[in-house]
mmCIF file of C-alpha atoms and ligand atoms in Angstrom:
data_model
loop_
_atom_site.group_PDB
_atom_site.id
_atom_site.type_symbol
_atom_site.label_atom_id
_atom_site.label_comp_id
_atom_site.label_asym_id
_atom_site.label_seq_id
_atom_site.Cartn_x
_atom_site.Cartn_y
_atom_site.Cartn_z
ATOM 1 C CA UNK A 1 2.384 -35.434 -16.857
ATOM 2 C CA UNK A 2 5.142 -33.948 -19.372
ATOM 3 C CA UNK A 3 2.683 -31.154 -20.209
ATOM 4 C CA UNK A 4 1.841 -29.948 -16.870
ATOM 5 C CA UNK A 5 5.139 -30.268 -15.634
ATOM 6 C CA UNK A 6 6.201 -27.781 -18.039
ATOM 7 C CA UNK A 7 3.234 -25.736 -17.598
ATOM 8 C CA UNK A 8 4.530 -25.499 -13.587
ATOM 9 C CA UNK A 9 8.079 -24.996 -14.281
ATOM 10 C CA UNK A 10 6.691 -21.650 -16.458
ATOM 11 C CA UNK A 11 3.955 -20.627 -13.776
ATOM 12 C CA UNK A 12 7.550 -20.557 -11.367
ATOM 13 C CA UNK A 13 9.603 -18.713 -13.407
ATOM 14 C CA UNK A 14 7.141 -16.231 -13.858
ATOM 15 C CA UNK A 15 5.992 -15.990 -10.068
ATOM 16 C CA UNK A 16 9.708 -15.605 -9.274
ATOM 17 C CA UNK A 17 10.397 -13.059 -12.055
ATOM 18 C CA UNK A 18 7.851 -10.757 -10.526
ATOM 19 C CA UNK A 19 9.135 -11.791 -6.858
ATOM 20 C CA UNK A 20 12.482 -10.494 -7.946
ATOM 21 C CA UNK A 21 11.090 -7.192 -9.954
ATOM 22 C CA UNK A 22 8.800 -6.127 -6.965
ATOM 23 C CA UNK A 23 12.165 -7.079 -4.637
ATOM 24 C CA UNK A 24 13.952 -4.111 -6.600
ATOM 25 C CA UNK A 25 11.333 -1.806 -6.303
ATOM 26 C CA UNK A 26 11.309 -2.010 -2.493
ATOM 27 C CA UNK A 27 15.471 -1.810 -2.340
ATOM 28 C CA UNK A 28 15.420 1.086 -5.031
ATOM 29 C CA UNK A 29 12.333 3.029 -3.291
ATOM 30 C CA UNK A 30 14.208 2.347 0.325
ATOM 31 C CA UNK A 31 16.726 4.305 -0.787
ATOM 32 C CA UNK A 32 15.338 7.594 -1.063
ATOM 33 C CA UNK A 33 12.837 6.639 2.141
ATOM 34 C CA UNK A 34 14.933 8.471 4.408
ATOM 35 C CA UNK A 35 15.269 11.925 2.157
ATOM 36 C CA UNK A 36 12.149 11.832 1.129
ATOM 37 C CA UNK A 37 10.849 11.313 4.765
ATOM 38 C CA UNK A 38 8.353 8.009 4.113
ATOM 39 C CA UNK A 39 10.007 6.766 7.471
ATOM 40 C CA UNK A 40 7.658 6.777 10.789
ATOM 41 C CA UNK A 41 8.577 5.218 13.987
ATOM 42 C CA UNK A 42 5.800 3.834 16.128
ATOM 43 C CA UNK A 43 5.345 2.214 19.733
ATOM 44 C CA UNK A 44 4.053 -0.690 21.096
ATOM 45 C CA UNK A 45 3.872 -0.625 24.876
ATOM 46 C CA UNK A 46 5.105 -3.186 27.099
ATOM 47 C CA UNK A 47 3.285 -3.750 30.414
ATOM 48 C CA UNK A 48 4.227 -5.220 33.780
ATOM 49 C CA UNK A 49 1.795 -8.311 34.632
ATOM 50 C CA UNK A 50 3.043 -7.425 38.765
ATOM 51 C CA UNK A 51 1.457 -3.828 38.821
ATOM 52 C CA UNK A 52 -0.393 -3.252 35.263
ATOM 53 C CA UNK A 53 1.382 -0.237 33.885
ATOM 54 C CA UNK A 54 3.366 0.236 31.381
ATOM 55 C CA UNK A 55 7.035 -0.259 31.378
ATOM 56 C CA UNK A 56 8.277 -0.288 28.253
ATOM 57 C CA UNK A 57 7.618 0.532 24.564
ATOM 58 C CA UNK A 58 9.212 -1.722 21.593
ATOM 59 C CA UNK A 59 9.945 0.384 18.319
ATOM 60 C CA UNK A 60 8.762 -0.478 15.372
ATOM 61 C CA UNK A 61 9.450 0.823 11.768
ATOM 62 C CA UNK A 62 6.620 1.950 9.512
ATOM 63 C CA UNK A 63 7.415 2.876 5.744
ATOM 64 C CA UNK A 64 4.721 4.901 3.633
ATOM 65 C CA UNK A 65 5.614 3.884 0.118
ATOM 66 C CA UNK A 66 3.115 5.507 -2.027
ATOM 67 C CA UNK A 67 4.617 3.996 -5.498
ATOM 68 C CA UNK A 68 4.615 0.926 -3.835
ATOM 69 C CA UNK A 69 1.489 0.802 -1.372
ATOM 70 C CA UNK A 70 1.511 -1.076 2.086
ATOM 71 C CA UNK A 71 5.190 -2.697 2.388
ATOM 72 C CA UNK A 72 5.185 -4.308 5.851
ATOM 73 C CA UNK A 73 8.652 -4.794 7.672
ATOM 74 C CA UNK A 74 8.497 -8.450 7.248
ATOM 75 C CA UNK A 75 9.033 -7.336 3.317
ATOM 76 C CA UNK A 76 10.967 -4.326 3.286
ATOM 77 C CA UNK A 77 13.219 -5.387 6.657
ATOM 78 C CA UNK A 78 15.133 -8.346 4.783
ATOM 79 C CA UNK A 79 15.518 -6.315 1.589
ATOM 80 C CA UNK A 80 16.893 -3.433 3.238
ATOM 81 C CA UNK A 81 19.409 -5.697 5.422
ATOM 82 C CA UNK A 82 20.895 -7.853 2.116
ATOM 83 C CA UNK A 83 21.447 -4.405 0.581
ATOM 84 C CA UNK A 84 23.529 -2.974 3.333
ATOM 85 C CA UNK A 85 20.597 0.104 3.747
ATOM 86 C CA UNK A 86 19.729 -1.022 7.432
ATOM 87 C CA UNK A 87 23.032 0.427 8.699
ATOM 88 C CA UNK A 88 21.657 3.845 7.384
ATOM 89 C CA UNK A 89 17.913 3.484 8.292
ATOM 90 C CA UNK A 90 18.815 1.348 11.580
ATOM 91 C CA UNK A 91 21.039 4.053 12.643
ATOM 92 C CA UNK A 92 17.872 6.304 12.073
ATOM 93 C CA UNK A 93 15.319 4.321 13.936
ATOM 94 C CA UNK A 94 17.734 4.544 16.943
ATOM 95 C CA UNK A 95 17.999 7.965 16.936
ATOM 96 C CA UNK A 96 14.398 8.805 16.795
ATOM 97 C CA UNK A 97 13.592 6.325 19.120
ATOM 98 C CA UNK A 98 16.091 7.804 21.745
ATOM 99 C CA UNK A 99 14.860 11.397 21.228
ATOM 100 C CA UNK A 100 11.446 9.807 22.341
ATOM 101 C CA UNK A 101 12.243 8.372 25.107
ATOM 102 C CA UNK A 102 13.922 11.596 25.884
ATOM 103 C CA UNK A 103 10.670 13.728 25.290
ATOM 104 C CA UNK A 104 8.673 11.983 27.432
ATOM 105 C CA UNK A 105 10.869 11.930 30.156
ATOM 106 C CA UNK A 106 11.042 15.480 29.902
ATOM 107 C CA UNK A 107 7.849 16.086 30.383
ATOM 108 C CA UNK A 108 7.354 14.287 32.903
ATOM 109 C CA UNK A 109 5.866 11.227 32.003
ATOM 110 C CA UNK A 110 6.297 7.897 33.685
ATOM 111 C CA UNK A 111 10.035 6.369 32.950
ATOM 112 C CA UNK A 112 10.377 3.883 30.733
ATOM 113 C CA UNK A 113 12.479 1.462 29.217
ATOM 114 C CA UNK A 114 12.804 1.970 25.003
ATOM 115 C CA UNK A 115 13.055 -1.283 23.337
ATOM 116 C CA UNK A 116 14.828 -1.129 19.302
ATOM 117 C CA UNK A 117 15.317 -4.097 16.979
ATOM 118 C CA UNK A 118 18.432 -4.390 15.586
ATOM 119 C CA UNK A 119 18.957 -6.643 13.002
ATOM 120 C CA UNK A 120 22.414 -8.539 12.728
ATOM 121 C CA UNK A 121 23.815 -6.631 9.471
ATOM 122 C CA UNK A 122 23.991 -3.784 12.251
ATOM 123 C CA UNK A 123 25.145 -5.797 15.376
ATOM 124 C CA UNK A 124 28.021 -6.710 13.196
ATOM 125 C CA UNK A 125 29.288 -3.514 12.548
ATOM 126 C CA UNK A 126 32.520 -3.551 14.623
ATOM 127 C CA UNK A 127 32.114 0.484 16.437
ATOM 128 C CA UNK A 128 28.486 -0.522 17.190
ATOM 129 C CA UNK A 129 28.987 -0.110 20.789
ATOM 130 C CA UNK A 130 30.408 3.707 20.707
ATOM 131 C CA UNK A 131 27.829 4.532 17.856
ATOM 132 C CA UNK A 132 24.861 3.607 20.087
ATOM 133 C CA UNK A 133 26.892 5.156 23.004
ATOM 134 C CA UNK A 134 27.538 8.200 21.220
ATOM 135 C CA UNK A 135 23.885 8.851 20.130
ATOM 136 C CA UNK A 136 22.820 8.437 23.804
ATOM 137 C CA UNK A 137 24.862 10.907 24.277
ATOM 138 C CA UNK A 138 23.757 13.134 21.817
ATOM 139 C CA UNK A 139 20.186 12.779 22.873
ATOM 140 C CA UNK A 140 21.369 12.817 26.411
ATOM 141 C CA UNK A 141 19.295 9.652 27.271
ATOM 142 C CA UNK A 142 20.667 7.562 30.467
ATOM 143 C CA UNK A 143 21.784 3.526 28.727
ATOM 144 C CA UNK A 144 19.492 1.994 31.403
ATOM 145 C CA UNK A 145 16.573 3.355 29.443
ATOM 146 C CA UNK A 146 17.425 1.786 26.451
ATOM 147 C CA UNK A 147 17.358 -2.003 25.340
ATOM 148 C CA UNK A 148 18.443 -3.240 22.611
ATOM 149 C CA UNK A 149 16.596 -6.781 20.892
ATOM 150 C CA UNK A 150 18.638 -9.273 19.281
ATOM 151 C CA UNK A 151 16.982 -12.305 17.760
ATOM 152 C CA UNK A 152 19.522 -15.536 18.235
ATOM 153 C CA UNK A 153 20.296 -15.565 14.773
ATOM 154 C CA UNK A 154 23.103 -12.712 15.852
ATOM 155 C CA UNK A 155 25.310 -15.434 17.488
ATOM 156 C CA UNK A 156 25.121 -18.095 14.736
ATOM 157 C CA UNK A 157 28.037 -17.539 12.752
ATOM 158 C CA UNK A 158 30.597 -15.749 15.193
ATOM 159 C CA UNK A 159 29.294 -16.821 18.581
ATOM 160 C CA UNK A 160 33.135 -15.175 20.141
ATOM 161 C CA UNK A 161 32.671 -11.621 18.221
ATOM 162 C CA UNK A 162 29.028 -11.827 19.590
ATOM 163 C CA UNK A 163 29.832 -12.214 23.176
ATOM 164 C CA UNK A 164 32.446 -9.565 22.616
ATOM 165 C CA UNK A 165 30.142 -7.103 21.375
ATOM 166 C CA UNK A 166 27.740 -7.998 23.914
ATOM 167 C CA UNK A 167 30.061 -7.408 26.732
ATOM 168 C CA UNK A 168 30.805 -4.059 25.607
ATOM 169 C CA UNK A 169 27.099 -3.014 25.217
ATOM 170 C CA UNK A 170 26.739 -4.321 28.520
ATOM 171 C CA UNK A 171 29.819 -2.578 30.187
ATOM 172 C CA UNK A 172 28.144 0.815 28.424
ATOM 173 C CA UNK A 173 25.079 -0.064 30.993
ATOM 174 C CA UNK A 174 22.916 -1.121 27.627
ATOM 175 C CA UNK A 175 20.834 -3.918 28.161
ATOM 176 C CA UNK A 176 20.299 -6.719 25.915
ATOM 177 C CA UNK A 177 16.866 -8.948 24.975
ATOM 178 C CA UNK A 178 16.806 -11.825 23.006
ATOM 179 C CA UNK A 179 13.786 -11.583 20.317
ATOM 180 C CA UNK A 180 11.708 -14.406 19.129
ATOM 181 C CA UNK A 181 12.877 -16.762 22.118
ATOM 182 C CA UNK A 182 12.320 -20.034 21.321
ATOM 183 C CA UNK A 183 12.833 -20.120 17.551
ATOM 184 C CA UNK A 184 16.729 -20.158 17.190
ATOM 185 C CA UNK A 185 17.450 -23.314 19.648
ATOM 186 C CA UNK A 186 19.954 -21.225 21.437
ATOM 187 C CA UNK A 187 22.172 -23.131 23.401
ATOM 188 C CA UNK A 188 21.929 -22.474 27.365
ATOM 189 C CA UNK A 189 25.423 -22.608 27.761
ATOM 190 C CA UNK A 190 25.260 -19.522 25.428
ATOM 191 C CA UNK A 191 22.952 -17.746 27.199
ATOM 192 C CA UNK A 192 24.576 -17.647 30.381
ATOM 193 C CA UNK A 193 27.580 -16.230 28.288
ATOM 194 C CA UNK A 194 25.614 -13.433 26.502
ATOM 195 C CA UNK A 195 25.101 -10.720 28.583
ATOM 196 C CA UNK A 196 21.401 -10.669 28.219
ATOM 197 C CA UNK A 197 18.728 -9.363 30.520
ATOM 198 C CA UNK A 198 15.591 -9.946 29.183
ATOM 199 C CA UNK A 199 13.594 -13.004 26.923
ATOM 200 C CA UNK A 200 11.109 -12.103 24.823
ATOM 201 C CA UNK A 201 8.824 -15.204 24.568
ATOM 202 C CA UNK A 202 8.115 -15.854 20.725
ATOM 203 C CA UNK A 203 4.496 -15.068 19.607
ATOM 204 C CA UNK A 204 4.406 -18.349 17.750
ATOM 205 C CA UNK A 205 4.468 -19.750 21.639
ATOM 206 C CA UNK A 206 2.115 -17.748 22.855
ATOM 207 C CA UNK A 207 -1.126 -17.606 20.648
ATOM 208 C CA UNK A 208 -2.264 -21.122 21.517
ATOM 209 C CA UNK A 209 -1.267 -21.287 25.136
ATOM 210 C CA UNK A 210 -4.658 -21.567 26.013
ATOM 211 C CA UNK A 211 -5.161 -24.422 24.033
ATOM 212 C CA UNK A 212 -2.229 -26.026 22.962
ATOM 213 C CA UNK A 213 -0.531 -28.146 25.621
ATOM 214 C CA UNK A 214 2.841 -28.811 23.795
ATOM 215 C CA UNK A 215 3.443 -24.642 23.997
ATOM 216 C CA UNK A 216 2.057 -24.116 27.275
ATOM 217 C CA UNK A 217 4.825 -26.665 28.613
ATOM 218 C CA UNK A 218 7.434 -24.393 25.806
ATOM 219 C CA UNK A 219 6.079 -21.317 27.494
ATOM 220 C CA UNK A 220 6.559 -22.516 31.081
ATOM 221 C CA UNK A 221 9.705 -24.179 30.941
ATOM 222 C CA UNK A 222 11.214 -20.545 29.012
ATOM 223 C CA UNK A 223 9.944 -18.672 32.155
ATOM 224 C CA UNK A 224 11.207 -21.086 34.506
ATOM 225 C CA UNK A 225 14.599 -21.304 33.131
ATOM 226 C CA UNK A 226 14.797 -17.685 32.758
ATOM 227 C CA UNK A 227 13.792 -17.072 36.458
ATOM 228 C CA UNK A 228 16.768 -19.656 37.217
ATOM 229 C CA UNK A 229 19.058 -17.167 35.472
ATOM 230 C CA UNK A 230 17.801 -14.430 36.881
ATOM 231 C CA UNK A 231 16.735 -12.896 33.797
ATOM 232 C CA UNK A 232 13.426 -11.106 33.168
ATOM 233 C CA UNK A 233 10.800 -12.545 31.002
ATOM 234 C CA UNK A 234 8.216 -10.866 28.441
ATOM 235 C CA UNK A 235 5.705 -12.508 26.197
ATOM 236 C CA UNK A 236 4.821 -11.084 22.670
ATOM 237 C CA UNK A 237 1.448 -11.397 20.994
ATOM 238 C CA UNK A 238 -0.792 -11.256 23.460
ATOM 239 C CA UNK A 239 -4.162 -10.912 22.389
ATOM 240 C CA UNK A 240 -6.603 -12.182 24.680
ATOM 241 C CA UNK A 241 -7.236 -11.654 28.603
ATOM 242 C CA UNK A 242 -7.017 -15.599 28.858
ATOM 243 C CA UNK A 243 -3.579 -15.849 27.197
ATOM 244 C CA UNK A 244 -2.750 -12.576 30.243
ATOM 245 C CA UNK A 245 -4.078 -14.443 33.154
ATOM 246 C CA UNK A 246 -1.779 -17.609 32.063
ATOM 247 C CA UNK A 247 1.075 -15.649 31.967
ATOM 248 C CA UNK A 248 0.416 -13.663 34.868
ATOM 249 C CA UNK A 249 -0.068 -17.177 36.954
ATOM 250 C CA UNK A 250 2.706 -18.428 35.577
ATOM 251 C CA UNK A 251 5.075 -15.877 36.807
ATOM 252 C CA UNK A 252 5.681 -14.283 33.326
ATOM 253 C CA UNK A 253 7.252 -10.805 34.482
ATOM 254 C CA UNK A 254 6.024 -8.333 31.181
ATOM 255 C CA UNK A 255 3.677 -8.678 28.289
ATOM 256 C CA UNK A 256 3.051 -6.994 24.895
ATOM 257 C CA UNK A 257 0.420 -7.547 22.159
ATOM 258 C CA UNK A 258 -3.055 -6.500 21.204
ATOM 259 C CA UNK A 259 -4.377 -6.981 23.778
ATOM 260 C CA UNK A 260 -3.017 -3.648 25.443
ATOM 261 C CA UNK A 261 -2.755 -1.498 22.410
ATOM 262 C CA UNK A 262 -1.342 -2.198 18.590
ATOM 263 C CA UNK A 263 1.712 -0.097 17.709
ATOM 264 C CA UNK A 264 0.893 3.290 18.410
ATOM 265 C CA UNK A 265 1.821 7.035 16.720
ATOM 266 C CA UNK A 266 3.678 8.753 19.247
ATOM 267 C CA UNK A 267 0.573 10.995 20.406
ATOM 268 C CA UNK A 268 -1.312 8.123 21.014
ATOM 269 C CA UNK A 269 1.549 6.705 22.862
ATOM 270 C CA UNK A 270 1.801 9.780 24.802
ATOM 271 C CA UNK A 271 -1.668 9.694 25.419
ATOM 272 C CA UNK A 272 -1.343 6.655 27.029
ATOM 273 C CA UNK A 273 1.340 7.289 29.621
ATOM 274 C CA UNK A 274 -0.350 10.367 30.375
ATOM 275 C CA UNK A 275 -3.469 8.471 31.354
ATOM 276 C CA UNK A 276 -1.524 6.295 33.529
ATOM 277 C CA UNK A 277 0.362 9.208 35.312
ATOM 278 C CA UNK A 278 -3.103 10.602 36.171
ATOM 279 C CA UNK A 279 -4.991 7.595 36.738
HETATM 280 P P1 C2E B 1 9.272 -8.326 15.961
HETATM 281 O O1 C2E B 1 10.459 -7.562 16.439
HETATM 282 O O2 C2E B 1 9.104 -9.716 16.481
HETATM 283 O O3 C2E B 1 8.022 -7.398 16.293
HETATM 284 C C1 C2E B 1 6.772 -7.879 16.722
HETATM 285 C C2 C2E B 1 5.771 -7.851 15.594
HETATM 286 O O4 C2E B 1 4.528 -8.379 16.068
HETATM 287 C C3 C2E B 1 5.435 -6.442 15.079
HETATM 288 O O5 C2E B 1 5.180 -6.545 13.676
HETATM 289 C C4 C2E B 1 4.166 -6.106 15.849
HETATM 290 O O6 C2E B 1 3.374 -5.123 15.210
HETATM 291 C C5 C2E B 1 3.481 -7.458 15.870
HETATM 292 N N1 C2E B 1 2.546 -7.606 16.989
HETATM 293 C C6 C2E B 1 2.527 -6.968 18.175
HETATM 294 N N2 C2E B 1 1.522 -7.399 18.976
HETATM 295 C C7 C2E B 1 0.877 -8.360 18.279
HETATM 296 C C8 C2E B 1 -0.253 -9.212 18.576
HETATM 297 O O7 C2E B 1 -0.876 -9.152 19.649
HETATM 298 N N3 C2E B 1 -0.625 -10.098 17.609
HETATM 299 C C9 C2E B 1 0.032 -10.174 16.412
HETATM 300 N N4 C2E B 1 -0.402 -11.073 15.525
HETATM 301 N N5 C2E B 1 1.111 -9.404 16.108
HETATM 302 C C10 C2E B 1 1.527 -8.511 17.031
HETATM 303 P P2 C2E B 1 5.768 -5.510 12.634
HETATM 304 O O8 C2E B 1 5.740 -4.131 13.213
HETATM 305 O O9 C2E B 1 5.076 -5.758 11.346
HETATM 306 O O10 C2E B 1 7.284 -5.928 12.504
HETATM 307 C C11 C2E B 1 7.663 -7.176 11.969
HETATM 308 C C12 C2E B 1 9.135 -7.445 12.165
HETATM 309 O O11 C2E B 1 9.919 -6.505 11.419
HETATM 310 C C13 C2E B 1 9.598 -7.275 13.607
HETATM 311 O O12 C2E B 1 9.298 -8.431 14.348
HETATM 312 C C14 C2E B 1 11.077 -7.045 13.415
HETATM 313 O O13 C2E B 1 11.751 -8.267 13.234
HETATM 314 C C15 C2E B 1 11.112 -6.271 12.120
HETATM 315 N N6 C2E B 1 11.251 -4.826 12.429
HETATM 316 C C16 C2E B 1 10.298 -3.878 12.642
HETATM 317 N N7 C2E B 1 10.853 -2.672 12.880
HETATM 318 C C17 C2E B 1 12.209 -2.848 12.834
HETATM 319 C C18 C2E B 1 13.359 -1.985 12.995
HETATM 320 O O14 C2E B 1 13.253 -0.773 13.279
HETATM 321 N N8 C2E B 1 14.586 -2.565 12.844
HETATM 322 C C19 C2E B 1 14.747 -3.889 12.553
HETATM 323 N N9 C2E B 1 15.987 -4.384 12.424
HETATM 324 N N10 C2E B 1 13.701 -4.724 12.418
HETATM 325 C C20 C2E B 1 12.446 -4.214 12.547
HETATM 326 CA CA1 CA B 2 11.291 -7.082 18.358
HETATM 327 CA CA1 CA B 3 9.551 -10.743 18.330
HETATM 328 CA CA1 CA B 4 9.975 -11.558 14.487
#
């Protein structure tokens, strides 16, 4: 027992020594991401389960790392927020994403709403609300076509500067979602207080709805109690025309996942809309 104890406690130390060497080759490559232009932005769209078509589109950071090979956001997005370099790449991802929306409304695509993750390293920053303000107006992009996603975890440790912050993002006319619904216990009485306008129904929620009678009842009583608050409801992860038709029946207002379309190059993206302008 002795001897293969030890023999664990060495198989951890070395797993976490290479955890923690491949953790500062992601901070140290992130960087020089931005200058050396390994940053992409791409878009997932977000359709209307009333009419079909494509409302929305959620953006989502890609990083080609060629020292490093595939780093997927769930990696890089945590290392880059506990070393402070989200304010500088978040700030980024904004932008771009706000020049989009921009582009295609100039050329005369159908309107929609841009949706950008912000992560709470940046929603704590205390000008937040006249930075995003200012590069709206910079891009000169209307606020009602840009939403911002918060996951609950935002209002955890300073639930007064968060409604704060909130209510001037909201006086701005910038609209709020909460990401990952579902998976932070949020208090209601919260809710009501955060100037929110849309839930995003967790994935986690959503994948066995067909199946799963514990997060069908999750998934029903989030839409209901949304629709009592007059708030507007999207569900993430959708993959399958069964898990659409539940949601659909259910009164879920907007949906995003697979099964319209992965995240999507802005050409493809483009392509897209301009398929449902002339369709
Ligand atoms: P999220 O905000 O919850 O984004 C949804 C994730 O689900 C995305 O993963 C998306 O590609 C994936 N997804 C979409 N549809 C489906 C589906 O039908 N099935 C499955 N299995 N997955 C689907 P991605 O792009 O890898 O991003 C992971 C997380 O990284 C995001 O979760 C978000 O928390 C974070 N992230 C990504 N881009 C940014 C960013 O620009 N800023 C910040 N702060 N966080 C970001
Ligand atoms: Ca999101
Ligand atoms: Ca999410
Ligand atoms: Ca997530």
């Amino acid at each position: 027992v002795k001897r293969a104890g030890r023999h664990d406690f060495r198989f951890f130390t070395a797993a976490m020594q290479q955890r923690a060497a491949r953790h500062l080759q992601v901070v140290n490559g992130l960087r020089h991401a931005l200058e050396r232009e390994q940053l992409r932005v791409v878009y997932q769209p977000q359709v209307s389960l009333k009419t079909g078509r494509i409302c929305g589109a959620e953006a989502l950071l890609r990083w080609d790392a060629p020292e490093l090979g595939a780093v997927s956001p769930a990696e890089f997005i945590p290392a880059a927020e506990e070393s402070g370099l989200i304010i500088s790449i978040g700030d980024w991802v904004l932008r771009q994403a706000v020049r989009q929306a921009r582009r295609w409304l100039d050329a005369g695509l159908p309107p929609l709403v841009m949706a950008v993750n912000l992560s709470a390293v940046q929603f704590r920053i205390a000008d937040l609300p006249s930075q995003v303000a200012q590069i709206l107006y910079e891009e000169g992009l209307p606020p009602e076509y840009l939403e911002l996603e918060l996951t609950e975890g935002v209002a955890l440790q300073d639930p007064q500067g968060a409604i704060a912050t909130m209510t001037q993002l909201h006086d701005r006319g910038i609209r709020m979602s909460i990401d990952d619904f579902g998976t932070g216990f949020s208090s209601l009485s919260h809710l009501k207080k955060f100037k929110v306008y849309k839930l995003k129904i967790d994935q986690s929620f959503v994948r066995d709805i067909s199946t799963d009678v514990e997060d069908k009842a999750i998934v029903c009583a989030i839409i209901n109690m949304a629709r009592s608050l007059g708030l507007t409801t999207i569900a993430e992860g959708v993959e399958t025309l069964e898990q659409k038709e539940f949601l659909r029946e259910q009164l879920c207002d907007e949906m995003q996942g697979y099964h319209i379309a992965k995240p999507l190059a802005p050409e493809e993206f483009e392509r897209m809309l301009s398929r449902q302008r002339d369709s």
